[in-house]
Every structure is written in structure tokens, then in C-alpha cells.
PDB file of C-alpha atoms in Angstrom:
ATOM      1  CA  UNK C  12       9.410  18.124  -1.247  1.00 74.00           C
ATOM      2  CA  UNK C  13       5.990  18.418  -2.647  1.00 74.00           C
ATOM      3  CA  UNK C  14       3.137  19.568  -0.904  1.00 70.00           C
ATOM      4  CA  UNK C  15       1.809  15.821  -0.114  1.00 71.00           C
ATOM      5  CA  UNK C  16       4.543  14.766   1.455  1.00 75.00           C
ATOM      6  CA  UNK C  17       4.903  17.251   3.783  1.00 68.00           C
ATOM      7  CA  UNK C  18       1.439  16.746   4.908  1.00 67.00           C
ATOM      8  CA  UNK C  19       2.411  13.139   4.786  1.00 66.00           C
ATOM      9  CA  UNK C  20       5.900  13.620   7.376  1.00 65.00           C
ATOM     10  CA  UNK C  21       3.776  15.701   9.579  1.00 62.00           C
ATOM     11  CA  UNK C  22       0.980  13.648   9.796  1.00 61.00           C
ATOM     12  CA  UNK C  23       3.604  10.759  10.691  1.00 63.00           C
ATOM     13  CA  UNK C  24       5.175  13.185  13.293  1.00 62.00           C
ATOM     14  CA  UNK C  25       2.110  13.609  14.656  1.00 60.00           C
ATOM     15  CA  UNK C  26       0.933  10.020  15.180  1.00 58.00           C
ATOM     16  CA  UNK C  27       4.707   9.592  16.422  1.00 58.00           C
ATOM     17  CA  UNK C  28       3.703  12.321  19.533  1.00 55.00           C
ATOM     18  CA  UNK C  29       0.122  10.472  19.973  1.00 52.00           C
ATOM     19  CA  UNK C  30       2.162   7.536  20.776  1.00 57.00           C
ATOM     20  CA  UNK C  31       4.563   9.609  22.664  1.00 73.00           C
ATOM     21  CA  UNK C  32       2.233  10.722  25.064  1.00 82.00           C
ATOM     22  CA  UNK C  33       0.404   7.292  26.058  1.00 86.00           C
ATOM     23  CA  UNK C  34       3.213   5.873  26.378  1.00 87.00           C
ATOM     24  CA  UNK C  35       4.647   8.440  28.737  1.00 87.00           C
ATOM     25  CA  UNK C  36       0.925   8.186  30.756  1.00 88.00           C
ATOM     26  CA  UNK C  37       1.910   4.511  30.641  1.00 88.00           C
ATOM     27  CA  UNK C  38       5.000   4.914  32.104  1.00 89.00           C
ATOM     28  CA  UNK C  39       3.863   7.039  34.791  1.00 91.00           C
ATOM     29  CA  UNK C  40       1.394   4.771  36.009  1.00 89.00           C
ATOM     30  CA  UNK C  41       4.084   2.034  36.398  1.00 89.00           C
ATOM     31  CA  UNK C  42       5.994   4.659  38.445  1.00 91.00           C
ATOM     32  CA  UNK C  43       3.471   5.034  40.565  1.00 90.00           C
ATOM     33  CA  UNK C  44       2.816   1.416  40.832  1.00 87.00           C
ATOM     34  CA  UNK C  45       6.383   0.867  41.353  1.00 89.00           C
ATOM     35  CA  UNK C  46       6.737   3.615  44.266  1.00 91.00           C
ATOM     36  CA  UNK C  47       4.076   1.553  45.810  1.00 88.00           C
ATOM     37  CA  UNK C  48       5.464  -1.465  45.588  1.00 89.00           C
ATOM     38  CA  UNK C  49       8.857  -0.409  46.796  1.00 89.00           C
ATOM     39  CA  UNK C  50       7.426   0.962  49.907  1.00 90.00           C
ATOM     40  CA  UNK C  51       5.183  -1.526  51.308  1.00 88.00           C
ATOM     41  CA  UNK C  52       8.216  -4.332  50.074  1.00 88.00           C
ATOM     42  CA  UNK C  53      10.596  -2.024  52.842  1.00 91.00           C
ATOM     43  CA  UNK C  54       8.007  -2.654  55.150  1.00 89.00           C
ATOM     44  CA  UNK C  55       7.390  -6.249  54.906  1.00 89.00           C
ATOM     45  CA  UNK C  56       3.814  -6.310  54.021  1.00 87.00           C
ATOM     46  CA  UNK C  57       3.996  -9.967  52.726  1.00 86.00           C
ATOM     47  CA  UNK C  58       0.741 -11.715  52.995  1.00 83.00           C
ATOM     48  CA  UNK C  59       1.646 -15.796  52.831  1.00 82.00           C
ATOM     49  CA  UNK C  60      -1.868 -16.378  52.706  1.00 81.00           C
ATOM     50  CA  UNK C  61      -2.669 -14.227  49.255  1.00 77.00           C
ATOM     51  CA  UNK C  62       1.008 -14.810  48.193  1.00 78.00           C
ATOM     52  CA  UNK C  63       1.674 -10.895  47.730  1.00 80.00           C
ATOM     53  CA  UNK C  64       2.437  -7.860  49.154  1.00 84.00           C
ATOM     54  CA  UNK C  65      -0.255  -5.395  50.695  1.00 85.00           C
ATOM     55  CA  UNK C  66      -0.575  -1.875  51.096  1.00 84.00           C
ATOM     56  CA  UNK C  67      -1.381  -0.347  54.295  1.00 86.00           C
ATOM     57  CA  UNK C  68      -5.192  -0.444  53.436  1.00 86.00           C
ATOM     58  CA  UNK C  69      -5.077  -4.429  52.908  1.00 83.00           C
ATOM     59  CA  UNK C  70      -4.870  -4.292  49.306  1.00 81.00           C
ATOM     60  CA  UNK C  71      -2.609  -6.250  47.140  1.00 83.00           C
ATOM     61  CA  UNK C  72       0.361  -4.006  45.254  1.00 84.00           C
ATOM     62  CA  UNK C  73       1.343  -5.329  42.163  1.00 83.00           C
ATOM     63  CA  UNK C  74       5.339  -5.963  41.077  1.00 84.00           C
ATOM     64  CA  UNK C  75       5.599  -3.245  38.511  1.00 84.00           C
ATOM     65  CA  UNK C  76       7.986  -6.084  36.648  1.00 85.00           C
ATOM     66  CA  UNK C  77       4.683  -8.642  36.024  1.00 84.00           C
ATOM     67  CA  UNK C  78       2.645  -5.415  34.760  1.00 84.00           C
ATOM     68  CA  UNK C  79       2.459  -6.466  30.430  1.00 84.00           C
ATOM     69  CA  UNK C  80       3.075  -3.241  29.219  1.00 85.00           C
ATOM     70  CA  UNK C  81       1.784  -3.349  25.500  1.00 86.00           C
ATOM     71  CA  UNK C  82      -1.516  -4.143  27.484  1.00 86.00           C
ATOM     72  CA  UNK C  83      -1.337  -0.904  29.450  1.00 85.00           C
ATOM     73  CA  UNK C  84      -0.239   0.828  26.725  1.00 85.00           C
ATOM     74  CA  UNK C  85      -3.413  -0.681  24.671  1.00 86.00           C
ATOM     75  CA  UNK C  86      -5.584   0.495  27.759  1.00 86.00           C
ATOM     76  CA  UNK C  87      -5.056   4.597  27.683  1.00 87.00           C
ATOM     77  CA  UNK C  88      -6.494   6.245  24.537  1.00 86.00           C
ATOM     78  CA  UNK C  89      -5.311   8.565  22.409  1.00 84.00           C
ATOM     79  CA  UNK C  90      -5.612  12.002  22.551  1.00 81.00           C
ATOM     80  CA  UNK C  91      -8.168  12.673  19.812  1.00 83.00           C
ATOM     81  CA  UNK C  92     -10.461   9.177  20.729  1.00 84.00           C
ATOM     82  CA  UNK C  93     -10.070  11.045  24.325  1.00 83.00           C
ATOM     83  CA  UNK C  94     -11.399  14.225  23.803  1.00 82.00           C
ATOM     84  CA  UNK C  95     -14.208  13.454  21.382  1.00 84.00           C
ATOM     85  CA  UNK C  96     -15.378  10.814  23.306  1.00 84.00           C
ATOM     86  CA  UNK C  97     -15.027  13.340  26.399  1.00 80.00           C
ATOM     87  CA  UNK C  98     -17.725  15.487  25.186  1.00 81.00           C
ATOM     88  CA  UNK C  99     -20.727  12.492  25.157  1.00 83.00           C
ATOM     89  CA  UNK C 100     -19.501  10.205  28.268  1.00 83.00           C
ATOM     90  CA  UNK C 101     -18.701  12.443  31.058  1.00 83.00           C
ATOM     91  CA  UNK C 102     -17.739   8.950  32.661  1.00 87.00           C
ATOM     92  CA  UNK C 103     -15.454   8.391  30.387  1.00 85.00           C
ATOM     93  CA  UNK C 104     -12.224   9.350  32.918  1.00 86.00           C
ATOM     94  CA  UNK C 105     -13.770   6.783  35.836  1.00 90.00           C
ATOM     95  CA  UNK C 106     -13.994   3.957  32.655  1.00 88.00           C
ATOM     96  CA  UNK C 107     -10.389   4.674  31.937  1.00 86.00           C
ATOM     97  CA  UNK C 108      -9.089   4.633  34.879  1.00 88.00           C
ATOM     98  CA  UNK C 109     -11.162   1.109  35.704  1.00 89.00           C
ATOM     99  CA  UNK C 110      -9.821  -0.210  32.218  1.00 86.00           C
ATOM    100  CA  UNK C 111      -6.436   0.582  33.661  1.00 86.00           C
ATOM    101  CA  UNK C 112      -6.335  -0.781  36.919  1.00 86.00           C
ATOM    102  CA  UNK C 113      -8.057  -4.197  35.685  1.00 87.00           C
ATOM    103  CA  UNK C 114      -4.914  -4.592  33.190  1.00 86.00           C
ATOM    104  CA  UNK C 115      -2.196  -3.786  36.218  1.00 84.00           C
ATOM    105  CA  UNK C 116      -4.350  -6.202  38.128  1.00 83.00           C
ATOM    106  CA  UNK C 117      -4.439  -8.451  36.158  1.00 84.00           C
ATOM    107  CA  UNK C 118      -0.660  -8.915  36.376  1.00 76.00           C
ATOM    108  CA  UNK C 119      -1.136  -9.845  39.957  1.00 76.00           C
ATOM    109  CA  UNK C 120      -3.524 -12.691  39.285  1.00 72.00           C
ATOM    110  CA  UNK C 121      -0.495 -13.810  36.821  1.00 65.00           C
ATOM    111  CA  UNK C 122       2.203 -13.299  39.430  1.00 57.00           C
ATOM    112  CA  UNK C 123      -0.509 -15.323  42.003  1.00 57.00           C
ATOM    113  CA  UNK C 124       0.069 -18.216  39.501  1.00 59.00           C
ATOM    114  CA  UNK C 125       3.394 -18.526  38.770  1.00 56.00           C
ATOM    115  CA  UNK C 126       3.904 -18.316  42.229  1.00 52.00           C
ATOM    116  CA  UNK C 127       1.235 -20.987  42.865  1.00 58.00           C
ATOM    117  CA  UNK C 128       2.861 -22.585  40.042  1.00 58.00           C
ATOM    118  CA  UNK C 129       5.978 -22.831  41.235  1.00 56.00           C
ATOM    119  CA  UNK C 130       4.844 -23.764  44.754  1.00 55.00           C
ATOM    120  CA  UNK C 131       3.449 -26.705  43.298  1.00 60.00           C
ATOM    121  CA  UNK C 132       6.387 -27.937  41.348  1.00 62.00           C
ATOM    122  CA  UNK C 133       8.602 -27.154  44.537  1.00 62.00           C
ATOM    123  CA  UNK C 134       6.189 -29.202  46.470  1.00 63.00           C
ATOM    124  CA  UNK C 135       6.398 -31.782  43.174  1.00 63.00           C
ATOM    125  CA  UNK C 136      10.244 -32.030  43.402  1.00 68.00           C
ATOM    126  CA  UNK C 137      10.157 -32.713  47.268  1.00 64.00           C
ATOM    127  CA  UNK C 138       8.229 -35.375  46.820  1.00 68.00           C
ATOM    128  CA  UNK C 139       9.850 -36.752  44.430  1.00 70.00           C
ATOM    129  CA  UNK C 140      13.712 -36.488  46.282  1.00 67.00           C
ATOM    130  CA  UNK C 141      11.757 -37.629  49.206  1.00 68.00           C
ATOM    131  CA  UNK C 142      10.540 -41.094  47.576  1.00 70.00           C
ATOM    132  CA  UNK C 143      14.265 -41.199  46.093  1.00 71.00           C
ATOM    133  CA  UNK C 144      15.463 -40.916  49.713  1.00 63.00           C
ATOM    134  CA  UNK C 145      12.880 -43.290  50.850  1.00 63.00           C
ATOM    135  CA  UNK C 146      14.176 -45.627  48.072  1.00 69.00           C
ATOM    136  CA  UNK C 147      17.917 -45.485  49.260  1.00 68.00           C
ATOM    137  CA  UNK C 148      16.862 -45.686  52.923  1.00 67.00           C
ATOM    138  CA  UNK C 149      15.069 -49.093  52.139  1.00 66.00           C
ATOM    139  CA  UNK C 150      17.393 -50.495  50.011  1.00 65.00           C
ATOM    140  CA  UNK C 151      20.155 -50.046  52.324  1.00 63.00           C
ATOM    141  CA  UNK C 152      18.365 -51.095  55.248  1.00 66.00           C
ATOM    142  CA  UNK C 153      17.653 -54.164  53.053  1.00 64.00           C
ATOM    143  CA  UNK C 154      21.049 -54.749  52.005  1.00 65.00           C
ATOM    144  CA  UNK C 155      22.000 -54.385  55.826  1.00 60.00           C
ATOM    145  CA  UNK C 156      19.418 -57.396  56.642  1.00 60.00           C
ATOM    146  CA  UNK C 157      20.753 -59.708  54.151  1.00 63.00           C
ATOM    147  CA  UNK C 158      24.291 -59.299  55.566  1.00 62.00           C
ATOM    148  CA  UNK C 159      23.199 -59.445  58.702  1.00 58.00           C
ATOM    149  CA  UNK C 160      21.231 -62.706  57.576  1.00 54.00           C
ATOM    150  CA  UNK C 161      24.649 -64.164  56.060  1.00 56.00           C
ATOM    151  CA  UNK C 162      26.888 -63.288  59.240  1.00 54.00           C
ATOM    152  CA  UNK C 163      24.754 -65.005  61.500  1.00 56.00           C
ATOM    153  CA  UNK C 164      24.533 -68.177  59.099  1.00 55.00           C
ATOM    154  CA  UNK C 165      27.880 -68.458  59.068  1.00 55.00           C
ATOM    155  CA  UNK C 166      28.279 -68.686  62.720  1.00 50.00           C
TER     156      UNK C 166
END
């Protein structure tokens, strides 16, 4: 193996550890968001009115599940854009940490309209078996007039 690509394989071992670790910080945050969203789910925090569960401050917890993943993933930087960006924005932890939350958050908003979603075609298919009942009610009640009608004709 020449010289070249040796620095080539490590280089590619190395990017293959850069990924390594975000994705393990990714994963960790969905642990966390998952702890929280087992525990306040035991205690039956539902909120009908924000269609979600909420933590004991009032805030909505997020279903780990809805969380997109490749977006979180997208959201933590790597090591070396990390620490040379450290050096000029000392803020740079608080942004990261903002960026984060927004993308798990933003999985609730999705969750809040599938669920809204779905409300609306539950509420769309009881209407509709409703008018179909309405339908049969009527038509029967129609078919029981005319009969009536003919019986007392006959008489």
C-alpha cells in the first residue's frame, strides 16, 4: 500500500468517526427526548386543546418517533467546524443548541398536523356515513309511506 493511500484510508476512517460522533450526539438527544416523552405519557399529560402531551412546566414534549432524524443529524456540527468556529463565537453552543431544539420542534408542529389532519378526515368520514344514514333513513321512511298509501287504498 503506497503512501497515498494510506493517507487516503485514514482520512476516510476519520470522516467515518466525524460522522460517528454526531450521530451518537444525535442519538442522545432523542434519548433524552424520548425519556421525556415516556414520562409525562405515564402521567397523562394530554392537552386536547394543543393536541399533545405536556411536561410538568406546560410545555409540549415531542414523540421521539415524529423527530426527522437526517434533520437532527444535519443540525449538530462536526467536530472540526465546532471547534474553529468555537474560538470567534463564544455563542456558538446557545446557537446550537437553538438550531437543535427548532428541528425536534419542528416535528411537533408536523405531528400537530397529521393529527389535525386526521381529525378532519375523521370528522369528513362521519359526515359522510351520517348523510348515507340519513339517505337510508329517508328512503325507508318513504318506502314505508307509499305502502302505507297502497294499504289504505285498497281498503
Amino acid at each position: 500500500m503506497s503512501k497515498g493511500e494510506k493517507q487516503a484510508l485514514v482520512v476516510a476512517l476519520v470522516a467515518e468517526v466525524r460522522f460517528s460522533r454526531e450521530e451518537g450526539i444525535a442519538r442522545r438527544r432523542l434519548d433524552e427526548v424520548y425519556q421525556a416523552f415516556k414520562d409525562v405519557k405515564q402521567a397523562k399529560r394530554w392537552d386536547d386543546e394543543r393536541k399533545c402531551y405536556l411536561n410538568p412546566q406546560g410545555n409540549p414534549t415531542v414523540d421521539p418517533m415524529n423527530v426527522d432524524f437526517d434533520a437532527l443529524l444535519a443540525a449538530i456540527p462536526t467536530f472540526v467546524e465546532f471547534y474553529s468556529k468555537i474560538k470567534v463565537d463564544k455563542n456558538l453552543v446557545e446557537e446550537v443548541e437553538k438550531h437543535i431544539e427548532k428541528v425536534i420542534n419542528a416535528s411537533l408542529e408536523k405531528s400537530k398536523e397529521t393529527l389535525k389532519k386526521n381529525d378532519e378526515e375523521t370528522i369528513d368520514e362521519s359526515q359522510k356515513k351520517m348523510t348515507e344514514n340519513l339517505k337510508k333513513t329517508t328512503d325507508k321512511t318513504m318506502m314505508a309511506d307509499q305502502t302505507k298509501v297502497k294499504t289504505q287504498n285498497e281498503y
